């Protein structure tokens, strides 16, 4: 099982169900990466690598006169800098003497049952009981910087986690200028990089590009994982499709600035390095001190679909926590697009009454409810209800909502402050700002300095008061600007490069404390939509608002991109009004729901503005979502885009693990006269079973549906959606169900 130690060739093999990851110490004491691919039994894999005298790629001292051995040309398990490997380093230091050299050599390793701990950071949990840990110790002897490479092997899930602990075991300070979490080398082949980029209102659009000679960097310097680049990348064979080809994923459990660097190097291999922070990162390790680099979740599969499904399962079962990670999620209505800042008790209670009568289960009072919050110029920091908007108090409003039978949830943005607030007037030094400089505003607000324990404690305190005093079942935790003016008043000049990461550690401490203290509260993450949509946040918030763009046609791309790494069941997705507030587009309410129903479903519109027929439709939709919920939450997700490419349509499929239910959704982004009919092939069904096609009154075998496929009726009108429920009526053994 798990990790195999073959001392004969100094090799260590990490075995999962379908993959093997092999490293070994070579004769010169360097830890070499030898293989990551389809599972094989351990053997000596050094034969793969033939050394040549490579011009201008020098030779390390332990190699003596061997001009064919160069650190610049061999695959490293953990790349370093200053010693003649000129490719991307995972580690860059500044030693006490000013040199930037770290010559990492193998010292020892240890294999343990269970998963290593990573205190203060989100980490994939060992919920499967089959996890093992490998810890490899490397050291730079002159400085005595000790680097502990940690690997968690999740055998059944085909997952390997990686993290690194840096420890100064010397007697002089060492500055970490780059403290990577992992380095992955793919020695042979032609590779594509699939990454997820975007902007506010358009997050996680997939982009597949060839890995070039040179370095491609996916990253963020915004103090948040960002709308622009998601901290998840895939390297796949240039010929890989949804169903075939080598695919590798690197998912960062980190919510701050980050870098994922991918280098196509001169001798044919590809190296990928993930590290926290941007160029401004500097961390001083005093003698005896440690630094933990955040965790990366690595996986391999044949085909993109399988890779995605492996990640979905791991995110759901091993990252998300708490009551809600797999439980029924209440269908919610959110007040934002219904009322924006224009909140009054009367307006909210009216909306709540309407929503409850349609079967909606949770009312979320969004921004605008607290003191001074007439618009986005003021109020952040003063987390008490606004008596002008709610003269009878928040308690009274909540009681009114609870009377309708709905649960109550509320919006907060705890990491921010407006200058026009009592909090800022009392503690101007709590905001990030450098002495003598006026900090940049974003959405008229400043960012609190979460590297400070007093600021963390203030957030824990006000949130505890809010959640203790009021009957609150849900929190929407927002973060509405990129970070700038990174400077903390409590740290000396030489430690300012630590502030951004310390802030993220502070956020994790706050979230850890609150989610432990209030385990029954559902926390939904948010950052102007999906600006902090990462596996680090998912450890605390099992639901994250997908995007501020609620237009279903826009959401198709967002959801597709998201689905490569993250289960859509944890993406907040709402039906909003038409014409849509972001795009002005008008779509049918059935299409809006068909798209949102793949996620954590809800509504966000003024229900007085829709017709009685649309209200009745909402009642049906809520009911249907409840019936399909298990399938949506736990089903295997298939992108069928390769079938509908060029057809102006998006299509996807959910199939239950038991293969007894499936749900096909197709949305047309344009309709044409006399057009070819859309045809899809099902996947993941039991070929020998018979399935009833609910909306088509047909019964067909899994084999026919998967091989011959299914032809849709002609779709007409603006942006039509088609949903088809499949139910197994006879299993493979011919038994009726
Ligand atoms: C962000 C969120 C929105 C809404 C507003 C409120 O933009 O993404 O959903 O909560 O803030 O100000």
Short mmCIF file of N, CA, C and O in Angstrom, two decimals, residues 675-721:
data_model
loop_
_atom_site.label_atom_id
_atom_site.label_comp_id
_atom_site.label_asym_id
_atom_site.label_seq_id
_atom_site.Cartn_x
_atom_site.Cartn_y
_atom_site.Cartn_z
N UNK A 675 -31.38 24.28 -38.61
CA UNK A 675 -30.03 23.95 -38.12
C UNK A 675 -29.88 22.45 -37.92
O UNK A 675 -30.87 21.73 -37.75
N UNK A 676 -28.64 21.97 -37.93
CA UNK A 676 -28.44 20.56 -37.57
C UNK A 676 -28.91 20.34 -36.13
O UNK A 676 -28.86 21.25 -35.31
N UNK A 677 -29.40 19.14 -35.85
CA UNK A 677 -29.86 18.86 -34.49
C UNK A 677 -28.67 18.54 -33.60
O UNK A 677 -27.68 17.94 -34.04
N UNK A 678 -28.81 18.94 -32.35
CA UNK A 678 -27.71 18.68 -31.40
C UNK A 678 -27.75 17.20 -31.02
O UNK A 678 -28.82 16.64 -30.71
N UNK A 679 -26.59 16.58 -31.05
CA UNK A 679 -26.48 15.16 -30.72
C UNK A 679 -25.39 15.00 -29.66
O UNK A 679 -24.31 15.57 -29.80
N UNK A 680 -25.69 14.25 -28.62
CA UNK A 680 -24.66 14.02 -27.59
C UNK A 680 -24.55 12.52 -27.31
O UNK A 680 -25.50 11.77 -27.55
N UNK A 681 -23.39 12.12 -26.82
CA UNK A 681 -23.24 10.74 -26.36
C UNK A 681 -23.11 10.74 -24.84
O UNK A 681 -22.29 11.48 -24.29
N UNK A 682 -23.96 9.93 -24.21
CA UNK A 682 -23.88 9.83 -22.75
C UNK A 682 -22.58 9.16 -22.34
O UNK A 682 -21.94 8.46 -23.13
N UNK A 683 -22.22 9.37 -21.10
CA UNK A 683 -21.02 8.73 -20.56
C UNK A 683 -21.35 8.19 -19.16
O UNK A 683 -22.27 8.68 -18.50
N UNK A 684 -20.60 7.21 -18.74
CA UNK A 684 -20.68 6.76 -17.35
C UNK A 684 -21.90 5.95 -16.98
O UNK A 684 -22.11 5.63 -15.81
N UNK A 685 -22.76 5.60 -17.97
CA UNK A 685 -23.94 4.78 -17.65
C UNK A 685 -23.53 3.31 -17.61
O UNK A 685 -22.44 2.93 -18.05
N UNK A 686 -24.42 2.47 -17.10
CA UNK A 686 -24.19 1.03 -17.14
C UNK A 686 -24.67 0.54 -18.51
O UNK A 686 -25.85 0.63 -18.83
N UNK A 687 -23.77 0.04 -19.36
CA UNK A 687 -24.18 -0.29 -20.74
C UNK A 687 -25.28 -1.34 -20.78
O UNK A 687 -26.13 -1.32 -21.69
N UNK A 688 -25.29 -2.24 -19.79
CA UNK A 688 -26.27 -3.33 -19.85
C UNK A 688 -27.62 -2.94 -19.25
O UNK A 688 -28.60 -3.69 -19.38
N UNK A 689 -27.68 -1.80 -18.59
CA UNK A 689 -28.94 -1.42 -17.92
C UNK A 689 -29.87 -0.68 -18.89
O UNK A 689 -29.44 -0.17 -19.92
N UNK A 690 -31.16 -0.67 -18.52
CA UNK A 690 -32.13 0.11 -19.30
C UNK A 690 -32.47 1.38 -18.53
O UNK A 690 -32.65 1.34 -17.31
N UNK A 691 -32.57 2.47 -19.25
CA UNK A 691 -32.86 3.76 -18.61
C UNK A 691 -34.13 4.36 -19.20
O UNK A 691 -34.32 4.34 -20.42
N UNK A 692 -34.92 4.90 -18.30
CA UNK A 692 -36.11 5.63 -18.74
C UNK A 692 -35.71 7.09 -18.93
O UNK A 692 -35.07 7.68 -18.05
N UNK A 693 -36.07 7.68 -20.07
CA UNK A 693 -35.76 9.08 -20.35
C UNK A 693 -37.01 9.89 -20.03
O UNK A 693 -37.96 9.90 -20.83
N UNK A 694 -37.03 10.52 -18.87
CA UNK A 694 -38.27 11.08 -18.35
C UNK A 694 -38.94 12.07 -19.31
O UNK A 694 -40.10 11.94 -19.63
N UNK A 695 -38.20 13.04 -19.80
CA UNK A 695 -38.81 14.10 -20.61
C UNK A 695 -39.06 13.64 -22.04
O UNK A 695 -39.57 14.39 -22.87
N UNK A 696 -38.70 12.38 -22.38
CA UNK A 696 -38.85 11.93 -23.76
C UNK A 696 -39.70 10.67 -23.85
O UNK A 696 -39.90 10.13 -24.94
N UNK A 697 -40.14 10.16 -22.71
CA UNK A 697 -41.01 9.00 -22.70
C UNK A 697 -40.40 7.83 -23.47
O UNK A 697 -41.06 7.22 -24.31
N UNK A 698 -39.15 7.56 -23.24
CA UNK A 698 -38.43 6.50 -23.95
C UNK A 698 -37.71 5.63 -22.94
O UNK A 698 -37.34 6.11 -21.87
N UNK A 699 -37.46 4.38 -23.30
CA UNK A 699 -36.56 3.54 -22.50
C UNK A 699 -35.48 3.02 -23.45
O UNK A 699 -35.79 2.46 -24.49
N UNK A 700 -34.22 3.24 -23.09
CA UNK A 700 -33.12 2.80 -23.95
C UNK A 700 -31.97 2.25 -23.10
O UNK A 700 -31.83 2.61 -21.93
N UNK A 701 -31.15 1.41 -23.70
CA UNK A 701 -30.04 0.83 -22.95
C UNK A 701 -28.92 1.86 -22.76
O UNK A 701 -28.75 2.78 -23.58
N UNK A 702 -28.13 1.64 -21.70
CA UNK A 702 -26.95 2.48 -21.48
C UNK A 702 -26.03 2.39 -22.68
O UNK A 702 -25.44 3.40 -23.10
N UNK A 703 -25.91 1.19 -23.26
CA UNK A 703 -25.01 1.01 -24.41
C UNK A 703 -25.45 1.89 -25.58
O UNK A 703 -24.63 2.57 -26.21
N UNK A 704 -26.75 1.89 -25.88
CA UNK A 704 -27.23 2.72 -27.00
C UNK A 704 -26.99 4.20 -26.70
O UNK A 704 -26.50 4.95 -27.55
N UNK A 705 -27.31 4.60 -25.47
CA UNK A 705 -27.19 6.03 -25.14
C UNK A 705 -25.74 6.49 -25.14
O UNK A 705 -25.45 7.64 -25.46
N UNK A 706 -24.83 5.57 -24.81
CA UNK A 706 -23.42 5.98 -24.78
C UNK A 706 -22.75 5.86 -26.15
O UNK A 706 -21.92 6.67 -26.51
N UNK A 707 -23.13 4.83 -26.90
CA UNK A 707 -22.43 4.62 -28.18
C UNK A 707 -23.15 5.30 -29.34
O UNK A 707 -22.54 6.01 -30.13
N UNK A 708 -24.46 5.04 -29.45
CA UNK A 708 -25.20 5.70 -30.54
C UNK A 708 -25.54 7.13 -30.14
O UNK A 708 -25.60 8.02 -30.98
N UNK A 709 -25.78 7.35 -28.86
CA UNK A 709 -26.02 8.70 -28.38
C UNK A 709 -27.48 9.08 -28.31
O UNK A 709 -28.37 8.21 -28.28
N UNK A 710 -27.72 10.36 -28.33
CA UNK A 710 -29.08 10.88 -28.18
C UNK A 710 -29.20 12.16 -29.00
O UNK A 710 -28.35 13.05 -28.92
N UNK A 711 -30.25 12.24 -29.79
CA UNK A 711 -30.47 13.43 -30.62
C UNK A 711 -31.53 14.30 -29.96
O UNK A 711 -32.64 13.81 -29.68
N UNK A 712 -31.21 15.54 -29.73
CA UNK A 712 -32.16 16.43 -29.05
C UNK A 712 -33.24 16.89 -30.02
O UNK A 712 -32.99 16.99 -31.23
N UNK A 713 -34.44 17.19 -29.49
CA UNK A 713 -35.42 17.85 -30.35
C UNK A 713 -34.89 19.23 -30.74
O UNK A 713 -33.96 19.75 -30.10
N UNK A 714 -35.44 19.80 -31.78
CA UNK A 714 -34.95 21.11 -32.21
C UNK A 714 -35.17 22.15 -31.10
O UNK A 714 -36.26 22.21 -30.52
N UNK A 715 -34.15 22.92 -30.80
CA UNK A 715 -34.28 23.95 -29.76
C UNK A 715 -34.57 25.28 -30.44
O UNK A 715 -33.86 25.67 -31.37
N UNK A 716 -35.59 25.96 -29.97
CA UNK A 716 -35.97 27.24 -30.60
C UNK A 716 -36.09 28.32 -29.54
O UNK A 716 -36.12 28.04 -28.34
N UNK A 717 -36.19 29.55 -30.02
CA UNK A 717 -36.35 30.67 -29.11
C UNK A 717 -35.01 31.20 -28.67
O UNK A 717 -33.96 30.77 -29.14
N UNK A 718 -35.05 32.16 -27.73
CA UNK A 718 -33.80 32.75 -27.24
C UNK A 718 -33.23 31.92 -26.11
O UNK A 718 -33.89 31.70 -25.10
N UNK A 719 -32.02 31.47 -26.28
CA UNK A 719 -31.27 30.78 -25.23
C UNK A 719 -32.06 29.65 -24.57
O UNK A 719 -32.23 29.63 -23.35
N UNK A 720 -32.56 28.72 -25.35
CA UNK A 720 -33.34 27.64 -24.74
C UNK A 720 -32.44 26.66 -23.98
O UNK A 720 -31.27 26.47 -24.32
N UNK A 721 -33.02 26.03 -22.96
CA UNK A 721 -32.31 24.98 -22.21
C UNK A 721 -33.10 23.69 -22.32
O UNK A 721 -34.33 23.70 -22.43
#
